[in-house]
Tab-separated table of C-alpha atoms in Angstrom:
chain	number	residue	atom	x	y	z
U	217	VAL	CA	13.227	-205.303	96.654
U	218	LEU	CA	15.904	-204.584	99.234
U	219	ASN	CA	19.616	-204.265	98.692
U	220	PRO	CA	20.932	-206.889	101.152
U	221	ALA	CA	24.207	-205.000	101.581
U	222	THR	CA	22.544	-201.770	102.749
U	223	GLU	CA	18.971	-202.924	103.481
U	224	GLU	CA	17.789	-199.943	101.437
U	225	LYS	CA	14.687	-200.227	99.294
U	226	VAL	CA	15.754	-200.545	95.665
U	227	TYR	CA	12.460	-201.003	93.872
U	228	THR	CA	8.863	-202.059	94.396
U	229	VAL	CA	7.476	-204.972	92.413
U	230	SER	CA	3.877	-206.145	92.421
U	231	ASN	CA	3.015	-209.472	93.997
U	232	ALA	CA	1.096	-211.838	91.777
U	233	CYS	CA	-2.019	-213.614	92.977
U	234	GLU	CA	-3.682	-216.897	92.069
U	235	ILE	CA	-5.586	-215.230	89.217
U	236	ASP	CA	-2.323	-213.897	87.751
U	237	ALA	CA	-0.782	-217.362	87.917
U	238	LYS	CA	-3.788	-218.869	86.145
U	239	LYS	CA	-3.595	-216.212	83.417
U	240	ALA	CA	0.100	-216.963	82.908
U	241	LEU	CA	-0.588	-220.686	82.651
U	242	ASP	CA	-3.510	-220.058	80.275
U	243	ALA	CA	-1.222	-217.950	78.064
U	244	ALA	CA	1.392	-220.721	78.038
U	245	VAL	CA	-1.225	-223.348	77.157
U	246	PHE	CA	-2.703	-221.127	74.445
U	247	ALA	CA	0.726	-220.461	72.874
U	248	LYS	CA	1.855	-224.103	73.090
U	249	ASP	CA	0.405	-225.467	69.842
U	250	ASN	CA	1.820	-222.668	67.681
U	251	TRP	CA	5.171	-222.740	69.468
U	252	ILE	CA	5.571	-226.491	68.928
U	253	LYS	CA	5.201	-225.883	65.185
U	254	LYS	CA	8.176	-223.514	65.099
U	255	SER	CA	11.244	-225.092	63.585
U	256	PRO	CA	14.311	-225.982	65.638
U	257	ARG	CA	16.242	-223.413	63.565
U	258	PHE	CA	13.732	-220.690	64.532
U	259	ARG	CA	14.088	-221.560	68.229
U	260	SER	CA	17.874	-221.661	67.834
U	261	GLN	CA	17.919	-218.189	66.307
U	262	ILE	CA	15.823	-216.784	69.154
U	263	LEU	CA	18.270	-218.166	71.717
U	264	SER	CA	21.242	-216.911	69.730
U	265	ARG	CA	19.748	-213.404	69.578
U	266	ALA	CA	19.021	-213.582	73.318
U	267	TRP	CA	22.665	-214.487	73.989
U	268	ALA	CA	23.921	-211.621	71.814
U	269	LEU	CA	21.584	-209.149	73.505
U	270	LEU	CA	22.570	-210.365	76.969
U	271	MET	CA	26.228	-209.864	76.095
U	272	GLN	CA	25.452	-206.407	74.699
U	273	PHE	CA	23.746	-205.384	77.940
U	274	SER	CA	25.904	-207.422	80.313
U	275	ASP	CA	26.859	-204.325	82.329
U	276	ILE	CA	23.204	-203.583	83.113
U	277	PHE	CA	22.524	-207.189	84.142
U	278	THR	CA	25.696	-207.147	86.249
U	279	GLN	CA	24.571	-204.034	88.117
U	280	VAL	CA	21.048	-205.382	88.738
U	281	ILE	CA	22.346	-208.724	90.023
U	282	SER	CA	24.847	-206.984	92.303
U	283	LEU	CA	22.212	-204.581	93.576
U	284	GLU	CA	19.559	-207.127	94.466
U	285	THR	CA	21.745	-210.061	95.599
U	286	GLY	CA	24.516	-208.133	97.298
U	287	LYS	CA	27.148	-209.928	95.194
U	288	PRO	CA	30.369	-208.114	94.397
U	289	VAL	CA	30.305	-206.712	90.858
U	290	THR	CA	32.981	-209.189	89.704
U	291	ASP	CA	30.855	-212.129	90.882
U	292	ALA	CA	27.741	-210.664	89.277
U	293	ALA	CA	29.635	-210.198	85.992
U	294	ALA	CA	30.775	-213.820	86.165
U	295	GLU	CA	27.156	-214.897	86.613
U	296	VAL	CA	26.100	-212.942	83.524
U	297	SER	CA	28.808	-214.657	81.487
U	298	TYR	CA	27.845	-218.064	82.895
U	299	ALA	CA	24.148	-217.385	82.209
U	300	GLY	CA	24.931	-216.385	78.652
U	301	GLU	CA	26.619	-219.700	78.004
U	302	PHE	CA	23.326	-221.518	78.640
U	303	LEU	CA	21.665	-219.401	75.959
U	304	ARG	CA	24.512	-220.040	73.540
U	305	TRP	CA	24.731	-223.778	74.315
U	306	PHE	CA	21.016	-224.420	73.879
U	307	SER	CA	20.884	-222.266	70.740
U	308	GLU	CA	23.294	-224.780	69.257
U	309	GLU	CA	21.525	-227.808	70.733
U	310	ALA	CA	18.050	-226.776	69.525
U	311	VAL	CA	18.869	-227.969	66.011
U	312	ARG	CA	20.302	-231.265	67.274
U	313	ILE	CA	17.232	-232.621	69.042
U	314	SER	CA	16.543	-235.890	67.292
U	315	GLY	CA	14.845	-239.212	67.688
U	316	GLU	CA	15.979	-242.757	67.209
U	317	TYR	CA	15.121	-245.578	64.809
U	318	ARG	CA	16.352	-249.100	65.536
U	319	LEU	CA	15.430	-252.762	65.705
U	320	ASN	CA	13.808	-254.042	68.871
U	321	PRO	CA	15.930	-256.480	70.938
U	322	GLU	CA	14.188	-259.539	69.460
U	323	GLY	CA	14.743	-258.302	65.915
U	324	THR	CA	11.051	-258.672	65.115
U	325	GLY	CA	10.119	-255.022	64.823
U	326	LYS	CA	11.304	-251.464	64.832
U	327	ILE	CA	11.487	-248.972	67.694
U	328	ILE	CA	10.957	-245.349	66.776
U	329	THR	CA	11.622	-242.723	69.409
U	330	SER	CA	10.736	-239.108	68.801
U	331	LYS	CA	11.289	-236.248	71.186
U	332	THR	CA	8.438	-233.807	71.531
U	333	PRO	CA	7.774	-230.896	73.892
U	334	VAL	CA	6.034	-231.856	77.106
U	335	GLY	CA	3.955	-228.701	77.347
U	336	PRO	CA	4.106	-225.759	79.724
U	337	CYS	CA	6.981	-225.833	82.194
U	338	PHE	CA	6.864	-224.049	85.554
U	339	PHE	CA	10.165	-222.660	86.841
U	340	ILE	CA	10.963	-221.143	90.221
U	341	THR	CA	14.228	-219.225	90.367
U	342	PRO	CA	16.581	-219.190	93.349
U	343	TRP	CA	17.631	-215.848	94.825
U	344	ASN	CA	21.367	-216.521	94.805
U	345	PHE	CA	21.819	-217.071	91.043
U	346	PRO	CA	18.811	-215.244	89.607
U	347	LEU	CA	20.069	-215.047	86.016
U	348	ALA	CA	22.154	-218.202	85.611
U	349	MET	CA	19.477	-220.535	86.925
U	350	ILE	CA	16.691	-219.000	84.868
U	351	THR	CA	18.703	-219.075	81.637
U	352	ARG	CA	19.638	-222.687	82.368
U	353	LYS	CA	15.957	-223.628	82.583
U	354	VAL	CA	14.416	-221.296	80.023
U	355	ALA	CA	17.005	-221.917	77.299
U	356	ALA	CA	16.500	-225.686	77.491
U	357	ALA	CA	12.711	-225.325	77.385
U	358	ILE	CA	12.794	-222.912	74.440
U	359	ALA	CA	15.173	-225.204	72.548
U	360	ALA	CA	12.845	-228.151	73.160
U	361	GLY	CA	9.744	-226.206	72.107
U	362	CYS	CA	8.070	-225.913	75.508
U	363	THR	CA	6.155	-222.903	76.797
U	364	ILE	CA	7.050	-221.530	80.201
U	365	VAL	CA	5.736	-219.915	83.378
U	366	ILE	CA	8.389	-218.379	85.646
U	367	LYS	CA	8.101	-217.388	89.300
U	368	PRO	CA	11.124	-215.311	90.300
U	369	ALA	CA	12.485	-215.435	93.833
U	370	VAL	CA	10.886	-212.715	95.962
U	371	GLN	CA	14.333	-211.426	96.957
U	372	THR	CA	15.587	-211.040	93.369
U	373	PRO	CA	12.738	-210.430	90.914
U	374	LEU	CA	14.430	-207.580	89.031
U	375	THR	CA	16.968	-209.778	87.245
U	376	CYS	CA	14.255	-212.155	86.096
U	377	LEU	CA	12.011	-209.303	84.961
U	378	LEU	CA	14.921	-207.750	83.065
U	379	PHE	CA	15.581	-211.105	81.401
U	380	GLY	CA	11.899	-211.271	80.455
U	381	LYS	CA	12.241	-207.843	78.847
U	382	LEU	CA	15.268	-209.107	76.923
U	383	LEU	CA	13.260	-212.091	75.641
U	384	SER	CA	10.521	-209.761	74.434
U	385	CYS	CA	13.115	-208.104	72.169
U	386	VAL	CA	14.218	-211.252	70.295
U	387	ASN	CA	11.074	-212.194	68.338
U	388	LEU	CA	9.823	-214.685	70.941
U	389	PRO	CA	6.111	-215.217	70.259
U	390	SER	CA	3.637	-213.956	72.827
U	391	GLY	CA	2.720	-216.432	75.559
U	392	VAL	CA	5.824	-218.607	75.196
U	393	VAL	CA	7.451	-217.166	78.347
U	394	ASN	CA	5.247	-215.805	81.110
U	395	MET	CA	6.181	-214.387	84.527
U	396	VAL	CA	4.205	-214.437	87.742
């Protein structure tokens, strides 16, 4: 990982291979059935704890974003705040996911719509908003009950890896979020 402002090496991160990607997907598939069974309230609490932890460590996230994107610290701090709002928003929305029950247009039957997780989601993060765009995607998927595989941008993997570490601290079951 290079600091784009100075072109100095900041950190070395391993590159994943096809086998690593398959293992991540296998973990997401394996975790899916148990994760779907978790209540909306449980998923909401995980996202709420993630938001609180992100706010607690916002200075660290700000520094990492600034370091690997070259953003000014004020812009990086704004991204952390923006990213946190996705966690908070979807923590509140997780308990509001509902279905629908109504008459069909002819009035001869009922239409029942239920919303269920679609299964593992695969997310690729952009380099220019490495935290905001991953929280936007991951928070929605967690709220909905989906498992996840993330591929961070090669230019900015540290923010995504740090966010993964944060998620490991909030009682998220193993295999729900996986990084390649």
